[in-house]
Structures are given as structure tokens and as C-alpha cells.
CSV table of C-alpha atoms in Angstrom, one decimal:
chain,number,residue,atom,x,y,z
A,1,MET,CA,6.6,-14.3,-10.8
A,2,VAL,CA,6.4,-15.7,-7.1
A,3,SER,CA,3.2,-16.6,-5.9
A,4,ALA,CA,1.4,-14.8,-3.0
A,5,VAL,CA,2.0,-18.0,-0.7
A,6,LYS,CA,5.6,-18.4,-1.6
A,7,GLU,CA,6.2,-15.1,-0.9
A,8,ARG,CA,4.4,-15.0,2.4
A,9,ASP,CA,6.4,-18.1,3.3
A,10,LYS,CA,9.5,-16.5,2.3
A,11,VAL,CA,8.9,-13.5,4.6
A,12,GLU,CA,8.0,-15.7,7.2
A,13,GLU,CA,11.4,-17.6,6.9
A,14,LEU,CA,13.5,-14.3,6.5
A,15,PHE,CA,11.8,-12.7,9.5
A,16,THR,CA,12.5,-15.7,11.6
A,17,ALA,CA,16.2,-15.4,10.8
A,18,ALA,CA,16.2,-11.7,11.0
A,19,ARG,CA,14.5,-12.1,14.6
A,20,GLY,CA,17.2,-14.5,15.4
A,21,GLY,CA,19.7,-11.9,14.7
A,22,SER,CA,20.7,-12.4,11.0
A,23,ALA,CA,21.7,-9.0,9.4
A,24,SER,CA,21.7,-10.8,5.9
A,25,ALA,CA,17.9,-11.8,6.6
A,26,TRP,CA,17.1,-8.3,7.7
A,27,ALA,CA,18.6,-7.1,4.2
A,28,GLU,CA,16.8,-9.6,2.2
A,29,LEU,CA,13.5,-8.8,3.8
A,30,TYR,CA,13.9,-5.2,3.2
A,31,ALA,CA,14.8,-5.7,-0.4
A,32,LEU,CA,11.7,-8.0,-0.9
A,33,LEU,CA,9.2,-5.7,0.9
A,34,ARG,CA,10.7,-2.3,0.3
A,35,PRO,CA,8.8,-1.9,-3.0
A,36,ARG,CA,5.5,-2.7,-1.3
A,37,LEU,CA,6.3,-0.2,1.6
A,38,PHE,CA,7.6,2.5,-0.8
A,39,ARG,CA,4.3,2.3,-2.9
A,40,TYR,CA,2.3,2.7,0.0
A,41,ALA,CA,4.1,5.5,1.6
A,42,ARG,CA,4.6,7.3,-1.6
A,43,LEU,CA,0.9,7.1,-2.2
A,44,ARG,CA,0.3,9.2,1.0
A,45,LEU,CA,3.4,11.5,1.1
A,46,ALA,CA,4.2,14.5,-1.1
A,47,THR,CA,7.6,13.3,-2.2
A,48,ASP,CA,9.9,10.3,-2.9
A,49,ASP,CA,12.5,11.4,-0.2
A,50,GLN,CA,9.6,11.4,2.4
A,51,ALA,CA,8.5,8.0,1.2
A,52,GLU,CA,12.2,6.6,1.2
A,53,ASP,CA,12.6,8.0,4.7
A,54,ALA,CA,9.4,6.4,5.9
A,55,VAL,CA,10.5,3.0,4.8
A,56,SER,CA,13.8,3.5,6.2
A,57,GLU,CA,12.1,4.5,9.6
A,58,THR,CA,9.8,1.5,9.3
A,59,MET,CA,12.6,-0.9,9.1
A,60,ALA,CA,14.5,0.8,11.8
A,61,ARG,CA,11.5,0.4,13.9
A,62,ALA,CA,10.9,-3.1,13.0
A,63,ILE,CA,14.5,-4.1,14.0
A,64,ALA,CA,14.3,-2.4,17.3
A,65,SER,CA,10.9,-3.9,18.1
A,66,ALA,CA,11.2,-7.5,16.7
A,67,ALA,CA,11.1,-9.2,19.9
A,68,ASN,CA,7.6,-7.7,20.5
A,69,TYR,CA,6.2,-9.1,17.3
A,70,ARG,CA,3.1,-11.3,17.9
A,71,PRO,CA,2.1,-13.7,15.2
A,72,GLY,CA,-1.0,-13.0,13.4
A,73,ALA,CA,-1.5,-12.2,9.8
A,74,GLY,CA,2.3,-12.2,9.3
A,75,PRO,CA,5.2,-9.9,9.2
A,76,ALA,CA,4.6,-8.1,5.7
A,77,ALA,CA,1.4,-6.9,7.4
A,78,TRP,CA,3.0,-6.0,10.8
A,79,LEU,CA,5.6,-4.0,8.7
A,80,VAL,CA,2.9,-2.3,6.5
A,81,GLY,CA,1.2,-1.4,9.9
A,82,ILE,CA,4.5,0.2,11.0
A,83,CYS,CA,4.8,2.0,7.8
A,84,ARG,CA,1.3,3.2,8.1
A,85,ASN,CA,2.1,4.6,11.5
A,86,VAL,CA,5.2,6.3,10.2
A,87,VAL,CA,3.2,7.9,7.5
A,88,PHE,CA,0.6,9.3,9.9
A,89,GLU,CA,3.3,10.5,12.1
A,90,THR,CA,5.1,12.3,9.2
A,91,TYR,CA,1.9,14.0,8.4
A,92,ARG,CA,1.2,15.0,11.8
A,93,ALA,CA,4.6,16.4,12.2
A,94,GLY,CA,3.8,18.8,9.3
A,95,GLY,CA,5.0,16.6,6.2
A,96,LYS,CA,2.8,17.2,3.4
A,97,GLN,CA,0.4,14.2,3.0
A,98,ARG,CA,-0.6,13.7,-0.6
A,99,PRO,CA,-4.1,11.9,-1.0
A,100,VAL,CA,-2.8,10.3,-4.4
A,101,ASP,CA,0.4,10.3,-6.6
A,102,PRO,CA,-0.9,9.9,-10.3
A,103,GLU,CA,2.0,8.0,-11.4
A,104,HIS,CA,1.6,5.4,-8.6
A,105,LEU,CA,-2.0,4.9,-8.5
A,106,ALA,CA,-3.1,4.3,-11.9
A,107,ARG,CA,-0.9,2.0,-13.9
A,108,ARG,CA,-1.6,1.6,-17.6
A,109,VAL,CA,-2.9,-2.0,-18.1
A,110,GLY,CA,-3.6,-3.3,-21.5
A,111,LEU,CA,-1.8,-1.1,-23.6
A,112,THR,CA,0.3,-2.8,-26.7
A,113,GLU,CA,4.0,-2.5,-26.6
A,114,ASP,CA,3.6,0.5,-29.1
A,115,PRO,CA,0.3,2.1,-28.5
A,116,GLY,CA,-1.3,4.3,-30.9
A,117,PRO,CA,-2.5,7.9,-30.1
A,118,ALA,CA,-6.2,6.9,-29.8
A,119,GLU,CA,-5.0,3.9,-27.2
A,120,VAL,CA,-3.0,6.4,-25.2
A,121,ALA,CA,-5.8,9.1,-25.2
A,122,VAL,CA,-8.3,6.4,-23.9
A,123,ALA,CA,-5.8,5.2,-21.2
A,124,ARG,CA,-5.0,8.6,-20.1
A,125,SER,CA,-8.7,9.5,-19.8
A,126,GLU,CA,-9.4,6.4,-17.8
A,127,GLU,CA,-6.6,7.3,-15.5
A,128,ALA,CA,-7.7,10.8,-14.9
A,129,THR,CA,-11.1,9.6,-14.0
A,130,LEU,CA,-9.9,7.0,-11.6
A,131,ARG,CA,-7.6,9.6,-10.0
A,132,ALA,CA,-10.5,12.1,-9.7
A,133,ALA,CA,-12.6,9.7,-8.0
A,134,PHE,CA,-10.0,8.3,-5.6
A,135,VAL,CA,-9.1,11.6,-4.1
A,136,ARG,CA,-12.8,12.2,-3.5
A,137,LEU,CA,-13.1,9.0,-1.3
A,138,LYS,CA,-12.9,9.2,2.5
A,139,ASP,CA,-9.5,8.6,3.9
A,140,ASP,CA,-10.8,5.2,5.4
A,141,ASP,CA,-11.9,4.2,1.9
A,142,GLN,CA,-8.4,5.2,0.5
A,143,ASP,CA,-6.6,3.4,3.1
A,144,VAL,CA,-8.3,0.0,2.8
A,145,LEU,CA,-7.7,0.4,-1.1
A,146,SER,CA,-4.2,1.4,-0.7
A,147,LEU,CA,-3.3,-1.3,1.5
A,148,ARG,CA,-5.1,-3.9,-0.7
A,149,VAL,CA,-4.2,-2.8,-4.2
A,150,VAL,CA,-1.1,-0.7,-3.8
A,151,ALA,CA,0.6,-2.4,-0.9
A,152,GLY,CA,-0.7,-5.7,-2.2
A,153,LEU,CA,-1.6,-7.2,1.3
A,154,ALA,CA,-4.2,-10.0,1.6
A,155,THR,CA,-7.4,-9.3,3.5
A,156,GLU,CA,-6.2,-10.9,6.5
A,157,GLU,CA,-3.0,-8.5,6.4
A,158,VAL,CA,-5.1,-5.4,6.2
A,159,ALA,CA,-7.2,-6.4,8.9
A,160,GLU,CA,-4.1,-6.8,11.1
A,161,ALA,CA,-2.4,-3.7,9.8
A,162,LEU,CA,-5.8,-1.6,10.7
A,163,GLY,CA,-6.8,-3.5,13.8
A,164,LYS,CA,-10.1,-4.8,12.2
A,165,LYS,CA,-11.8,-8.1,11.8
A,166,VAL,CA,-11.3,-9.8,8.4
A,167,GLY,CA,-15.0,-9.6,7.7
A,168,ALA,CA,-14.9,-5.9,8.4
A,169,VAL,CA,-11.9,-5.3,5.8
A,170,ARG,CA,-13.9,-7.2,3.3
A,171,MET,CA,-17.1,-5.3,3.8
A,172,ALA,CA,-15.1,-2.1,3.9
A,173,GLN,CA,-13.2,-2.9,0.8
A,174,SER,CA,-16.4,-3.8,-1.1
A,175,ARG,CA,-18.1,-0.5,0.0
A,176,ALA,CA,-15.1,1.5,-1.0
A,177,LEU,CA,-14.9,-0.1,-4.4
A,178,GLU,CA,-18.7,0.6,-4.8
A,179,ARG,CA,-18.1,4.2,-3.9
A,180,LEU,CA,-15.2,4.4,-6.4
A,181,ARG,CA,-17.2,3.2,-9.0
A,182,GLU,CA,-20.1,5.5,-8.1
A,183,LEU,CA,-17.8,8.3,-8.3
A,184,MET,CA,-16.3,7.3,-11.5
A,185,GLU,CA,-19.7,7.1,-13.1
A,186,GLU,CA,-20.4,10.8,-11.9
A,187,ASP,CA,-17.1,11.8,-13.5
A,188,GLN,CA,-17.9,10.4,-16.9
């Protein structure tokens, strides 16, 4: 697995080449960041097709406005910020926004290769509790947790995507996690 620092360096390198006019660099950048962008879009939109369209639109906008990029938290955060805007525009245009997709939010962690019925039942119960609590969070809380956990952005990248200070994102994430924990405890 590529470390976060190595991935950021690779994204920076590809983005620099892409801004210089390299179509292959754009293709590599798309291949590298598409899963992250798709997970984020899919969490908020009702269908896989809408999420795919949002990712495609994100890349089209990035290519069209690459000259306007201002260095900050990095190209990945910039692209997720564009994707976030596309998702909101899709929602405003009448696309169904979905607060959470169970298959994309909760991932079974810690199950053995061949889990028994009891292990599966416990995992499903925990996932259901997490999903139920997550959908009850405020949109801002869902957004910060989606960007950090689902899109996998660093705190600095989330700050750039949301137009907030790093400290404010850390505080918002901490509070969102605390609210999520409280909601999960209520549901148990």
C-alpha cells in the first residue's frame, strides 16, 4: 500500500504534468483519484450512475480550470472540493441526494475469511447502528466525516475543500465523532 505522503507526492507530480498539457498525466491522475472521488459522490447521491457522472464532471471542470489552481492543501483536496460542488449542484438540480449508502459507509472490519453466523450477525448489527446514527447527524457533521473517512482526505485537505481553517476542521471532526458516538449509544 502506498503511504499517504507518497500518494500526495505522486498526485502533485501528476497534476503538475497534467497542467503542463499531458493527457496521460490526466488519465493517471483520474485513475489514482477516481475511487476516492466516487466514494465521496456515491455517499451523497442516490445512484452509481449519478456518482460516476459527478466524477466525470469533476475531472472535466478540473481540466478546464487547471490554470486557475492555487497551491494550498494540494490537488487532491482541490479535486474533492470540485466534486463536492458538483454533488451539491446535482442535488439542487433535482438529483436525489442520499444521506448515506449502507454499502459504502460501513465496511466490515475484523471479520475472518470465513465468518460464522454469530460473527456476521454482530457485524451487521454494528453496521446498522452506525448507519442509523450517521443519517441523524447534521449535514455539516456528515460532510466533515465523509471527507475525512470516506474520501480519505487529510485534515489540511478537508480544510481546503470546505474553505475552513485546519483547527476548525479538527474541532468539527472531533465534535462530529462525539455526536456520532452519542447517537450510536442511544441506538444500542
